[in-house]
Short mmCIF file of C-alpha atoms (C1' of nucleotides) in Angstrom, two decimals:
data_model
loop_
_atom_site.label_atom_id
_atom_site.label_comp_id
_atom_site.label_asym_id
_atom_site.label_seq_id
_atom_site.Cartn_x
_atom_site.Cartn_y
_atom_site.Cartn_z
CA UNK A 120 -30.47 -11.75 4.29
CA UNK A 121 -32.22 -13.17 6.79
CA UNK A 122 -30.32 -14.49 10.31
CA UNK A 123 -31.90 -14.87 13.84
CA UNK A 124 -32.65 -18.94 13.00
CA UNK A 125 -31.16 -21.38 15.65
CA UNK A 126 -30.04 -22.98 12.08
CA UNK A 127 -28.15 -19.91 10.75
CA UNK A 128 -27.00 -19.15 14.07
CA UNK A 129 -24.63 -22.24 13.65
CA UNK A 130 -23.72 -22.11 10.19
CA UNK A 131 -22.22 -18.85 11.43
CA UNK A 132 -20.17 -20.65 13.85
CA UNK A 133 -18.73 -22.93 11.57
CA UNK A 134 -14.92 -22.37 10.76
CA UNK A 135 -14.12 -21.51 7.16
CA UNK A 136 -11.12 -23.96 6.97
CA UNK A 137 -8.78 -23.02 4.51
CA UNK A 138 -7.22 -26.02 2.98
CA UNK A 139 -10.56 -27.38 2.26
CA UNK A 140 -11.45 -23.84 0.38
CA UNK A 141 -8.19 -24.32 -1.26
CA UNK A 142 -8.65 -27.91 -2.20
CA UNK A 143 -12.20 -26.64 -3.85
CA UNK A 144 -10.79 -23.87 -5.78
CA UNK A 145 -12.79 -21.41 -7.65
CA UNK A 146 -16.12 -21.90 -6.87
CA UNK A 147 -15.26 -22.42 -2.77
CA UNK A 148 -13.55 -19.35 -2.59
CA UNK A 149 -16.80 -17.49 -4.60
CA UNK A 150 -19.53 -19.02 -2.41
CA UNK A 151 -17.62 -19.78 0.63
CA UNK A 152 -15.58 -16.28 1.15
CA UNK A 153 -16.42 -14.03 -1.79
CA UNK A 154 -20.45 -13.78 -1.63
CA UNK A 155 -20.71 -13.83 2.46
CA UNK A 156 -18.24 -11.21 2.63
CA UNK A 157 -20.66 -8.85 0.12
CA UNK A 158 -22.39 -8.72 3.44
CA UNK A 159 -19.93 -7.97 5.83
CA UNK A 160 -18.52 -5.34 2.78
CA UNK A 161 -22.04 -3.72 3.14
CA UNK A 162 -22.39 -3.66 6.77
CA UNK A 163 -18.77 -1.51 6.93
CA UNK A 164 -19.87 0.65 4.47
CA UNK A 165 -23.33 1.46 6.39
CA UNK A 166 -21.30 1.73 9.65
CA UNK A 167 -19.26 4.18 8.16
CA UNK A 168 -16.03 6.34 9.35
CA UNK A 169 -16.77 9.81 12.00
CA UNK A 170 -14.73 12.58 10.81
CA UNK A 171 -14.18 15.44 13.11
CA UNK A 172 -14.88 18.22 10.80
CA UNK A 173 -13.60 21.08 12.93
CA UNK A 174 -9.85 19.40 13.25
CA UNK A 175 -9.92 19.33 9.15
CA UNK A 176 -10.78 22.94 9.03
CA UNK A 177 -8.48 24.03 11.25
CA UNK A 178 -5.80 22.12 9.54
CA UNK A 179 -6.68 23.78 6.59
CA UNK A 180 -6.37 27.51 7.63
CA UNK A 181 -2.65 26.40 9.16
CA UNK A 182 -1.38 24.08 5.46
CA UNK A 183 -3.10 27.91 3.68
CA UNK A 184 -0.58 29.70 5.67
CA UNK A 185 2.08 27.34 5.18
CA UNK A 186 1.54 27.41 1.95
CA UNK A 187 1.55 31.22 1.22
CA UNK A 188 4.62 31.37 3.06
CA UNK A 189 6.55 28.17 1.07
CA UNK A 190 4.85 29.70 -2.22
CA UNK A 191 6.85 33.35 -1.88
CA UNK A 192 9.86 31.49 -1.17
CA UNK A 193 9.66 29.21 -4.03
CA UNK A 194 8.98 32.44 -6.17
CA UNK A 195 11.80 34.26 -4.58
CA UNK A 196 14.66 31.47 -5.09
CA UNK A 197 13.20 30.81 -8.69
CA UNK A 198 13.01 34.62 -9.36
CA UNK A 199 9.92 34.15 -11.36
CA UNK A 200 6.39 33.15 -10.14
CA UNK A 201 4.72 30.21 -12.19
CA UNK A 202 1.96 27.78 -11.66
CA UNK A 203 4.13 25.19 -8.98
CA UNK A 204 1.14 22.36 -9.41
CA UNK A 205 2.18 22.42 -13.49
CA UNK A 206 4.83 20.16 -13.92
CA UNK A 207 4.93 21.62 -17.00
CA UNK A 208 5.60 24.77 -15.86
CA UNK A 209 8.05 23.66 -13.49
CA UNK A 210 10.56 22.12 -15.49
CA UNK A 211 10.48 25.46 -17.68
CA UNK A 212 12.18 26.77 -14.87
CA UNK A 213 14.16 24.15 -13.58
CA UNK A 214 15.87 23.15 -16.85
CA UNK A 215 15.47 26.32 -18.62
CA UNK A 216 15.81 29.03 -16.56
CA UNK A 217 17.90 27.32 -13.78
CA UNK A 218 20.02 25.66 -16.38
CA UNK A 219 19.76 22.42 -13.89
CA UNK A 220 20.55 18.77 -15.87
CA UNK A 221 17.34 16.93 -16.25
CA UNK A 222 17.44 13.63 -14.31
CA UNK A 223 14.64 11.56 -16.42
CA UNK A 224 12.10 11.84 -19.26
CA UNK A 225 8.59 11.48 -19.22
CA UNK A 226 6.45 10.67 -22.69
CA UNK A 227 5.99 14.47 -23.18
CA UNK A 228 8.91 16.47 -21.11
CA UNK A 229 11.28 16.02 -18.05
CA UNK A 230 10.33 13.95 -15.06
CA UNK A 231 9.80 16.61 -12.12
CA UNK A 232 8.66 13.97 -9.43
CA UNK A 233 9.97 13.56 -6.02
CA UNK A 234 13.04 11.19 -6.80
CA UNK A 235 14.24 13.75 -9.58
CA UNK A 236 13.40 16.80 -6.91
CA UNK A 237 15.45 15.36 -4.34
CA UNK A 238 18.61 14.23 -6.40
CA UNK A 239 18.34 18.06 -7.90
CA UNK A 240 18.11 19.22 -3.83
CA UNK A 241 21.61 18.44 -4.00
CA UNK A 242 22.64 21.65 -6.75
CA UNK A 243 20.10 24.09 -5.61
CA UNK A 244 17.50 25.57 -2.88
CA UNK A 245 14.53 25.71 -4.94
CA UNK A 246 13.82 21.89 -5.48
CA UNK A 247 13.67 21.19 -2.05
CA UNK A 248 10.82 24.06 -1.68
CA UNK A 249 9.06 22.24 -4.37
CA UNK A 250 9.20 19.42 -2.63
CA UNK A 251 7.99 20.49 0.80
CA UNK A 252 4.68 22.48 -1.20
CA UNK A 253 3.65 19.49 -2.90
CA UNK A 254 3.40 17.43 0.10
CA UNK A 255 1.59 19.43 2.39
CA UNK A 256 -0.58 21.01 -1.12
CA UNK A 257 -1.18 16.88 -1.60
CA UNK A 258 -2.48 16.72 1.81
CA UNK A 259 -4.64 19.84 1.80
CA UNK A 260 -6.23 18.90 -1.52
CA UNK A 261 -6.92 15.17 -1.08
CA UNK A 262 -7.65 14.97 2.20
CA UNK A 263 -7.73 18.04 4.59
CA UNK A 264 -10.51 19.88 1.78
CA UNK A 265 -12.00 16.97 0.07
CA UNK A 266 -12.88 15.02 2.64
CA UNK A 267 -15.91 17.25 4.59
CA UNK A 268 -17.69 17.50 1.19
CA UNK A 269 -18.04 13.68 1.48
CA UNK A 270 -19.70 13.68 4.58
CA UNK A 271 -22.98 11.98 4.58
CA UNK A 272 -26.02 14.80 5.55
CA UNK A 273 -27.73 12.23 7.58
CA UNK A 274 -25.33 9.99 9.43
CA UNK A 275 -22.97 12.97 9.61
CA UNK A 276 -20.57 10.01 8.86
CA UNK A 277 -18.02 9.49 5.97
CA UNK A 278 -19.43 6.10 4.00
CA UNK A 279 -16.51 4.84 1.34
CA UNK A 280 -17.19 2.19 -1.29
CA UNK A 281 -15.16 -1.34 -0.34
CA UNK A 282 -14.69 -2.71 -3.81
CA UNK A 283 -14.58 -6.44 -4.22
CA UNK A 284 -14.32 -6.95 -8.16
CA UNK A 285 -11.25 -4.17 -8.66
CA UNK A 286 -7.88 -5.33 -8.21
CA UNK A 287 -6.09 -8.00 -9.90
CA UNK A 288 -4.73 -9.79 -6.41
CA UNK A 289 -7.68 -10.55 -4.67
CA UNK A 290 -6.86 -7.36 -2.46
CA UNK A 291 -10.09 -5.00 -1.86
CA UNK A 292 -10.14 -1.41 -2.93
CA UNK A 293 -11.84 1.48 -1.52
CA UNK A 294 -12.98 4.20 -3.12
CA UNK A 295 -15.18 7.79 -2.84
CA UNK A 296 -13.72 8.39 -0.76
CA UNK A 297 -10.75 6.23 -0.68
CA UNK A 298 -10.28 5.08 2.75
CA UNK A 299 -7.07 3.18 2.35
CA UNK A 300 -4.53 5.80 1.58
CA UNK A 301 -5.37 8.29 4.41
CA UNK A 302 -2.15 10.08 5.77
CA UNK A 303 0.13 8.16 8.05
CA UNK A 304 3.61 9.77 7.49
CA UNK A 305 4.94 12.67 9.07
CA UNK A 306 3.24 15.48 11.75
CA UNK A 307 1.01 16.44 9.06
CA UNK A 308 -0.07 12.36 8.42
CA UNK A 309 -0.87 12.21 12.34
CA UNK A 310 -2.48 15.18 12.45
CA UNK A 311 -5.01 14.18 9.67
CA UNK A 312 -5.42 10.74 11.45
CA UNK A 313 -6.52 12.37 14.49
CA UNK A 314 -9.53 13.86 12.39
CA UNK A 315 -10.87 10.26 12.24
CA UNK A 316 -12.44 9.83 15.72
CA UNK A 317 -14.83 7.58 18.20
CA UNK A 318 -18.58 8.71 18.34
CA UNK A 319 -18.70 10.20 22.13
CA UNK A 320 -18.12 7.11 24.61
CA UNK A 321 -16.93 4.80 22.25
CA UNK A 322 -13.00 4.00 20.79
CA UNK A 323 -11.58 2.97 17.78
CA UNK A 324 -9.48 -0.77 17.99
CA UNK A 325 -7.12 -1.11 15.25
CA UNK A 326 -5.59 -4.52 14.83
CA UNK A 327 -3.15 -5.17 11.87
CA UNK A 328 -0.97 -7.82 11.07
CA UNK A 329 2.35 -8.16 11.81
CA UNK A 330 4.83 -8.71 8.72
CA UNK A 331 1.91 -10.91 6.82
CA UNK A 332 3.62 -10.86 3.29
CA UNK A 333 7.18 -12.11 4.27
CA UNK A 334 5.45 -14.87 6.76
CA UNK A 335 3.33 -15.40 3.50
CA UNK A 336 6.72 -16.09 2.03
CA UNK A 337 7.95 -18.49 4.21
CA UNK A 338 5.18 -20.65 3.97
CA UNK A 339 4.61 -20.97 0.61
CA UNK A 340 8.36 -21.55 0.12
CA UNK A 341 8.45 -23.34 2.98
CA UNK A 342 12.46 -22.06 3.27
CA UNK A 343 13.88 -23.33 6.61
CA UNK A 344 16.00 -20.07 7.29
CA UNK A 345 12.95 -17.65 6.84
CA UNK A 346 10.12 -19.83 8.56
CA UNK A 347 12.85 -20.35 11.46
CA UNK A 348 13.39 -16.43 11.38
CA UNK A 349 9.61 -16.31 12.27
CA UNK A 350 9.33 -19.32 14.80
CA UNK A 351 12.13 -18.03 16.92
CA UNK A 352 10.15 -14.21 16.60
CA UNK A 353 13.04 -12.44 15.46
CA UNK A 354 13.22 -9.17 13.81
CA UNK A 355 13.01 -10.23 9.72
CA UNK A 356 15.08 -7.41 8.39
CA UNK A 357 17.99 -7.89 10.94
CA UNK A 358 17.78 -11.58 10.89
CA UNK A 359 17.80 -11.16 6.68
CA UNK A 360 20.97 -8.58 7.10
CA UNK A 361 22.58 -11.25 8.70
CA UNK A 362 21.72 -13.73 6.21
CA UNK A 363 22.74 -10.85 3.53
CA UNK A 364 26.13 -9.92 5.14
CA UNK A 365 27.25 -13.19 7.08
CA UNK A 366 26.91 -11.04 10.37
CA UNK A 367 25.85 -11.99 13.66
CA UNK A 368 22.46 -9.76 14.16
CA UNK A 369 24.21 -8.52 16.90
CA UNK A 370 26.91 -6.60 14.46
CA UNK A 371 24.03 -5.21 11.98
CA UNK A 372 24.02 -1.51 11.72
CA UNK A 373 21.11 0.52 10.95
CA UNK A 374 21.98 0.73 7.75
CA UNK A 375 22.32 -3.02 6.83
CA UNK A 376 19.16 -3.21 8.08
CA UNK A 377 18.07 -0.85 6.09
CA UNK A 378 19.50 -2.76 3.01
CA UNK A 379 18.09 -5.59 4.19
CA UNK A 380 14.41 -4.37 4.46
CA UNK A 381 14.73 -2.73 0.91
CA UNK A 382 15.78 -6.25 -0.59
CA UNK A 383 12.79 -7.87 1.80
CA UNK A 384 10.02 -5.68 -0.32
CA UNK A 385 12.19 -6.68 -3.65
CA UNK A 386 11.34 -10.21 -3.13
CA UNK A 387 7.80 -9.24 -2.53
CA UNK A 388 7.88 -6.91 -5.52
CA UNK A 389 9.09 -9.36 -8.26
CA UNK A 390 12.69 -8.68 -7.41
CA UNK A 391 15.41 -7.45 -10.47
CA UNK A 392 18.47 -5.79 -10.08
CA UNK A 393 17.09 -2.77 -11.97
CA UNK A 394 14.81 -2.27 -9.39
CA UNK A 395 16.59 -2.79 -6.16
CA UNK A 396 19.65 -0.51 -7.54
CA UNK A 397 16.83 2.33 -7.88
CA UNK A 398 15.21 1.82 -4.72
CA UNK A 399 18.81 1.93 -3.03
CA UNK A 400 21.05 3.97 -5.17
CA UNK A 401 23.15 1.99 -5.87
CA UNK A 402 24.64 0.01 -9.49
CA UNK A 403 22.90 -2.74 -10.40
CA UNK A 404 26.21 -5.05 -10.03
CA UNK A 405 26.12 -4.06 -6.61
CA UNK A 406 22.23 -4.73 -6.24
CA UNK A 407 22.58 -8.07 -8.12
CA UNK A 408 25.36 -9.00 -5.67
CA UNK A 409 22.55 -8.59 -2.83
CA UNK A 410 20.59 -10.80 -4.71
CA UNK A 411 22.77 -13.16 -5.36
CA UNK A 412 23.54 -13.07 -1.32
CA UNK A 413 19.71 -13.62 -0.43
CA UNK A 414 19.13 -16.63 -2.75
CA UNK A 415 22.43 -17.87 -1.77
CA UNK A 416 20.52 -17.77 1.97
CA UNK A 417 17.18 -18.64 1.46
CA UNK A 418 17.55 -20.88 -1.36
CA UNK A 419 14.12 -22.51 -0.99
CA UNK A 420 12.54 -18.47 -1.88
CA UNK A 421 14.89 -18.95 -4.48
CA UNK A 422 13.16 -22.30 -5.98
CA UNK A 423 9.67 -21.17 -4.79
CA UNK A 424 9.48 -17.94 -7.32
CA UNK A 425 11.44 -19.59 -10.04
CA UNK A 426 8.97 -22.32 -9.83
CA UNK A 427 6.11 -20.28 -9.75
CA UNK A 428 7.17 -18.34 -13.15
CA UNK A 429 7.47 -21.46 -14.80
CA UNK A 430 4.35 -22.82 -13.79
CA UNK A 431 2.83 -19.46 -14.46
CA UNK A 432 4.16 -19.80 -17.85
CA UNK A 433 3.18 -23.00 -18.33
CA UNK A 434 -0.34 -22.54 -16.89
CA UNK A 435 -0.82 -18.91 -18.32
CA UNK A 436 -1.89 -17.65 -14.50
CA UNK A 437 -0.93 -18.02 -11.34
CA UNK A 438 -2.88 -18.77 -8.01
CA UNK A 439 -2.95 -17.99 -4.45
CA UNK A 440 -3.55 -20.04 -1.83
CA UNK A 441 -7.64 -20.07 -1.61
CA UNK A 442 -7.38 -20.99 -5.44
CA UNK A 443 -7.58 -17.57 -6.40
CA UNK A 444 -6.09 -17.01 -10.19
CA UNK A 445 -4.55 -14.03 -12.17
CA UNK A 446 -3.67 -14.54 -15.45
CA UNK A 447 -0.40 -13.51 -16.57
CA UNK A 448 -0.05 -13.50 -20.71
CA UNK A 449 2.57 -10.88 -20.47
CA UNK A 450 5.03 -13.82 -19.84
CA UNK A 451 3.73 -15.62 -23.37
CA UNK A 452 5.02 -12.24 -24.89
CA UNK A 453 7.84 -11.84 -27.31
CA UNK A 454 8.66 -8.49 -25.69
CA UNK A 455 11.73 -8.75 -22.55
CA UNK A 456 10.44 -5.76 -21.13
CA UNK A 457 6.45 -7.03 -21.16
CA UNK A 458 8.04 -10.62 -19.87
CA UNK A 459 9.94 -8.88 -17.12
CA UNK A 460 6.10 -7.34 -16.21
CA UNK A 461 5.23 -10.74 -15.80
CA UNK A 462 7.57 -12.49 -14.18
CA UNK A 463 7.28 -9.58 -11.28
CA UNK A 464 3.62 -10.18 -11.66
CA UNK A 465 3.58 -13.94 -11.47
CA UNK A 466 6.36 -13.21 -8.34
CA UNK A 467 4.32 -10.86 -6.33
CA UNK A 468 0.60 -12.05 -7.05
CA UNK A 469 0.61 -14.97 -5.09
CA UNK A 470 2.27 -13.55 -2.08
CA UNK A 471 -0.31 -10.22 -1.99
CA UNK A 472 -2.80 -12.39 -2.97
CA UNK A 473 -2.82 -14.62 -0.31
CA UNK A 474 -2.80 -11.65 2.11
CA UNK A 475 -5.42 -10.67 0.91
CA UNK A 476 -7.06 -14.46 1.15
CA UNK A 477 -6.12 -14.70 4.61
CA UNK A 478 -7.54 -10.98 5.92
CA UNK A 479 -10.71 -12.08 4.00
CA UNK A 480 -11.35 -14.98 5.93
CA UNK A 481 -10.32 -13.18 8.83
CA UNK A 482 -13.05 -11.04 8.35
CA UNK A 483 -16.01 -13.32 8.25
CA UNK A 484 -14.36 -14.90 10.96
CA UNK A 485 -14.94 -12.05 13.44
CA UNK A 486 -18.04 -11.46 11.86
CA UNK A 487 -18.92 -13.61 13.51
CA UNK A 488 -17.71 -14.26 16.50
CA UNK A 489 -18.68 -10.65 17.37
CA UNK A 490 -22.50 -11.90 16.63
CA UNK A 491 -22.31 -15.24 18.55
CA UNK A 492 -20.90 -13.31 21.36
CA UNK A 493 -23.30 -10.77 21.52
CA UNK A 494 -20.57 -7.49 21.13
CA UNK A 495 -22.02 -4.40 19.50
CA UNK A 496 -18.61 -3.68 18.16
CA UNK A 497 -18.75 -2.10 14.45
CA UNK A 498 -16.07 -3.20 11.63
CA UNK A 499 -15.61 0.12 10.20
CA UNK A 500 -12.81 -0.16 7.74
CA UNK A 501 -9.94 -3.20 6.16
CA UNK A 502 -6.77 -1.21 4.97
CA UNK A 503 -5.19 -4.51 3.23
CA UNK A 504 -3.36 -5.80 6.59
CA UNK A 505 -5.63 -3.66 9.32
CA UNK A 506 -9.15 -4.00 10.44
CA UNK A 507 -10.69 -0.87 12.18
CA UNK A 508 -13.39 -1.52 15.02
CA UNK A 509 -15.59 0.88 16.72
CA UNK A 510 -17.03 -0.14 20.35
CA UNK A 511 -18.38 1.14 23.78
CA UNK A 512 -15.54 1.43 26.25
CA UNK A 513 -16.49 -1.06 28.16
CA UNK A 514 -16.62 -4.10 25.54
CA UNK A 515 -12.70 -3.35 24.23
CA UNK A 516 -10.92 -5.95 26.48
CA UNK A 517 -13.82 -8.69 25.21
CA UNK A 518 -13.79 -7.43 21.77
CA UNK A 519 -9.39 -6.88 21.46
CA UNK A 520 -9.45 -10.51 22.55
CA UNK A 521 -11.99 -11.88 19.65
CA UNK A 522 -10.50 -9.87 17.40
CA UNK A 523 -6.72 -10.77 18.31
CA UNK A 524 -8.17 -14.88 17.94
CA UNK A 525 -9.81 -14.88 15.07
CA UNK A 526 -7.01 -12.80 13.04
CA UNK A 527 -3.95 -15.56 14.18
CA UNK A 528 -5.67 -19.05 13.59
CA UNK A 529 -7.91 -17.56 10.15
CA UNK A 530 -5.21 -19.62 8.67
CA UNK A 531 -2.68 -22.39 9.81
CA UNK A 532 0.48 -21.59 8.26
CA UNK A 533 4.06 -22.60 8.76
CA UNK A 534 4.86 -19.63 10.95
CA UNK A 535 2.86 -18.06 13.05
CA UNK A 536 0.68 -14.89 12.24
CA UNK A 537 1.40 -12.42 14.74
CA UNK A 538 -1.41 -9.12 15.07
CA UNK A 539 -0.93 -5.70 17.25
CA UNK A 540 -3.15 -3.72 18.16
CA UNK A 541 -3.88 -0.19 19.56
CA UNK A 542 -6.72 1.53 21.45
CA UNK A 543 -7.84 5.07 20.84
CA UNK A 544 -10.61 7.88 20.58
CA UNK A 545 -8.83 8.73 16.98
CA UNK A 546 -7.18 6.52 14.44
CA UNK A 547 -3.71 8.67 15.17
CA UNK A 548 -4.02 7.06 18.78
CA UNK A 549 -5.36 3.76 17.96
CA UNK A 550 -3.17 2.93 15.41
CA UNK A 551 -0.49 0.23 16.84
"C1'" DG B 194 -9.57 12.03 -21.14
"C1'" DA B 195 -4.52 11.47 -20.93
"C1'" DA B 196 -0.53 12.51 -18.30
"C1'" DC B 197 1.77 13.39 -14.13
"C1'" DT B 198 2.25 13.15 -9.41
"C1'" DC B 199 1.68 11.18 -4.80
"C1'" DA B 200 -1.14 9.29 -0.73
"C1'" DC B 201 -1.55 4.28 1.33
"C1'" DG B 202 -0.33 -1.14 2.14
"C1'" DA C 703 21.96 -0.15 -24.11
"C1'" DC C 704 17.86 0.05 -21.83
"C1'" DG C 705 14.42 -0.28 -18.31
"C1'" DT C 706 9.94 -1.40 -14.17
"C1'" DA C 707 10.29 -2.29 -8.42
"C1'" DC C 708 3.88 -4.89 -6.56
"C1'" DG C 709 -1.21 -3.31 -5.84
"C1'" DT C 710 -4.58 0.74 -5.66
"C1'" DG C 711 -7.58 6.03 -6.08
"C1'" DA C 712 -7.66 10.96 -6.61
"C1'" DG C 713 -6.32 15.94 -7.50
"C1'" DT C 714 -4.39 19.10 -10.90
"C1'" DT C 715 -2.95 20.51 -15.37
"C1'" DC C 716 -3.16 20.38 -20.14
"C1'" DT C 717 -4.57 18.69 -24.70
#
DNA sequence: GAACTCACG
DNA sequence: ACGTACGTGAGTTCT
């Protein structure tokens, strides 16, 4: 590509605006977001991600010890010793030898994943050790070991793959190494993070948005009760509980809120009563009551997603709001259980796929304004709601302030779009 | 290569 | 009666 022209130089600078791309459909979102960002996509991957090699090895002679020491205990309290990454194996001793009651089935045994672990925590000591080995063996394996072998021998840098033509939403993937799944839970999450660092005299600026799905929400429902939720900026999960449980927010407990913020993703998800009583164990009466509570609330969600099924199944896809489509012929199927798939599908698409629209343009939109303006801040990395910058020191307050800009107004919604961000020499410290 | 599990948003 | 929360990528085991 060629740039430097006084004529390129303001065909950079002109605003990608997003009814127009929407009112063009296909082909606008292709050549107008799609194509340019192959560039941008390219430049991130060049830049590339530091990784301080000497915190990952030291973190992996501690999780070794860990390990050996969680690995006799597991053999001790199972008074056998077995291969603990077989599931296979496992369950052999959990529902054989240990005699304890199988929670689920897979297609070839018993389920032995972390939901069955933890209900079996509850009869005996050795599930919990399971538990705590597999998450710090995860780590150690994916990240903590894998990731130094991926280190380029010339930039001394780690360059992932940002895949544009992957996912069925519209959302970008990332991939050898996959970028957008690097610990965040936990000591052991932070500790990881703090392995992906500055070069010397330069920081890491980490700007992500704010609640972008359930603001998503409200606009394209336009439902007066959410979208005034996020006018007045107050806190979506309390201000839901006391939608949910006719409380002033002033009365919800921790764990209405909690409630609350499960049933939020649910909407998000494709909600069903099956699902929400998992997620909150709880019947699915009682989870269909919650339901039935939200929609009673925010009855224009409540019209939105039952109108977008029916168009959906009408159309045979849905769309987001660039024009984007997924099609959905699970909901043409004669199977409930393939229909359900699609009605979930036809539910959540548009809501992730519009984040993903938005974060695009974004994107191209500090592109370039980081050009125009002359800053020699890198884009380094997009984690679905997060962009990751690398600068000098002294260009952060310049660059925090483009960046901050261009994510709000990359679309005009009904509610605001709301970004934090955080400053740091290590993506542990920088992240907001 | 399928199955299972689990890391992220 | 039964069952799946949406979207990904990768490591390990086993067929």
């Amino acid at each position: 590509m060629r740039i430097g022209s006084a004529a390129s130089a303001v065909a950079r600078l002109q605003p990608i605006l997003a009814d127009k791309l929407a009112a063009g459909g296909l082909r606008d979102l292709f050549e107008k977001v799609e194509l340019p960002l192959t560039v941008v996509l390219g430049e991130m991957e060049a830049n590339g991600f530091l990784v301080d090699t000497a915190v990952l090895a030291g973190l992996a002679k501690e999780l070794e010890q860990q390990l050996a020491g969680i690995l006799d205990e597991i053999y001790r309290k199972a008074g056998t010793e077995f291969n603990v990454n077989s599931p296979k194996q496992l369950s052999e001793v959990l529902f054989e030898k240990l005699k304890l009651a199988p929670i689920r089935k897979t297609k070839t045994g018993y389920s032995t994943d972390e939901d069955v672990l933890t209900q079996l925590a509850l009869q005996h000591e050795l599930p919990a050790e399971i538990l705590n080995y597999r998450s710090l063996s995860k780590l150690k394996s994916t990240y903590v070991d894998a990731l130094p072998l991926l280190v380029h021998a010339e930039t001394g840098r780690l360059h992932t793959s940002l895949n544009q033509t992957v996912t069925a939403t519209g959302r970008l993937s990332s991939s050898e190494p996959n970028l957008q799944n690097i610990p965040v839970k936990g000591e052991w999450g932070g500790r990881i993070r703090e392995a992906f660092v500055a070069d010397p005299g330069a920081v890491l600026l980490s700007a992500d948005y704010n609640q972008i799905e359930p603001r998503i929400l409200a606009h394209l429902s336009q439902d007066p009760v959410l979208i005034g939720a996020f006018v007045r900026g107050d806190d979506i999960h309390a201000a839901t509980a006391a939608e949910i449980f006719s409380s002033p927010v002033a009365q919800i407990t921790t764990d209405m809120r909690r409630v609350a913020k499960t049933v939020n993703f649910g909407i998000i998800y494709g909600i069903s009563p099956y699902g929400l009583s998992a997620q909150l164990g709880i019947s699915q009466q009682e989870a269909k009551k919650y339901i039935e509570a939200y929609f009673t609330r925010f009855q224009g969600v409540k019209t939105f997603l039952d109108r977008t099924i029916a168009e959906a199944k009408q159309n045979g896809y849905v769309t987001t709001m660039l024009g984007r489509r997924r099609p959905i012929p699970e909901l043409r199927s004669g199977d409930p259980t393939q229909q359900g798939f699609g009605q979930r599908m036809a539910m959540n698409t548009p809501i992730q796929g519009t984040a993903a629209d938005v974060i695009k343009l974004a994107m191209l939109a500090v592109s370039r304004r980081l050009v125009a303006e002359g800053a020699t801040a890198k884009m380094i990395l997009q984690v679905h709601d997060e962009l990751i910058f690398e600068m000098a020191e002294t260009e952060v307050e310049r660059v925090r302030k483009i960046v901050v800009e261009e994510m709000e107004r990359a679309v005009s919604l009904a509610v605001p779009l709301k970004v934090d961000v955080g400053v740091g020499k290590n993506w542990r410290q920088a992240h907001p």
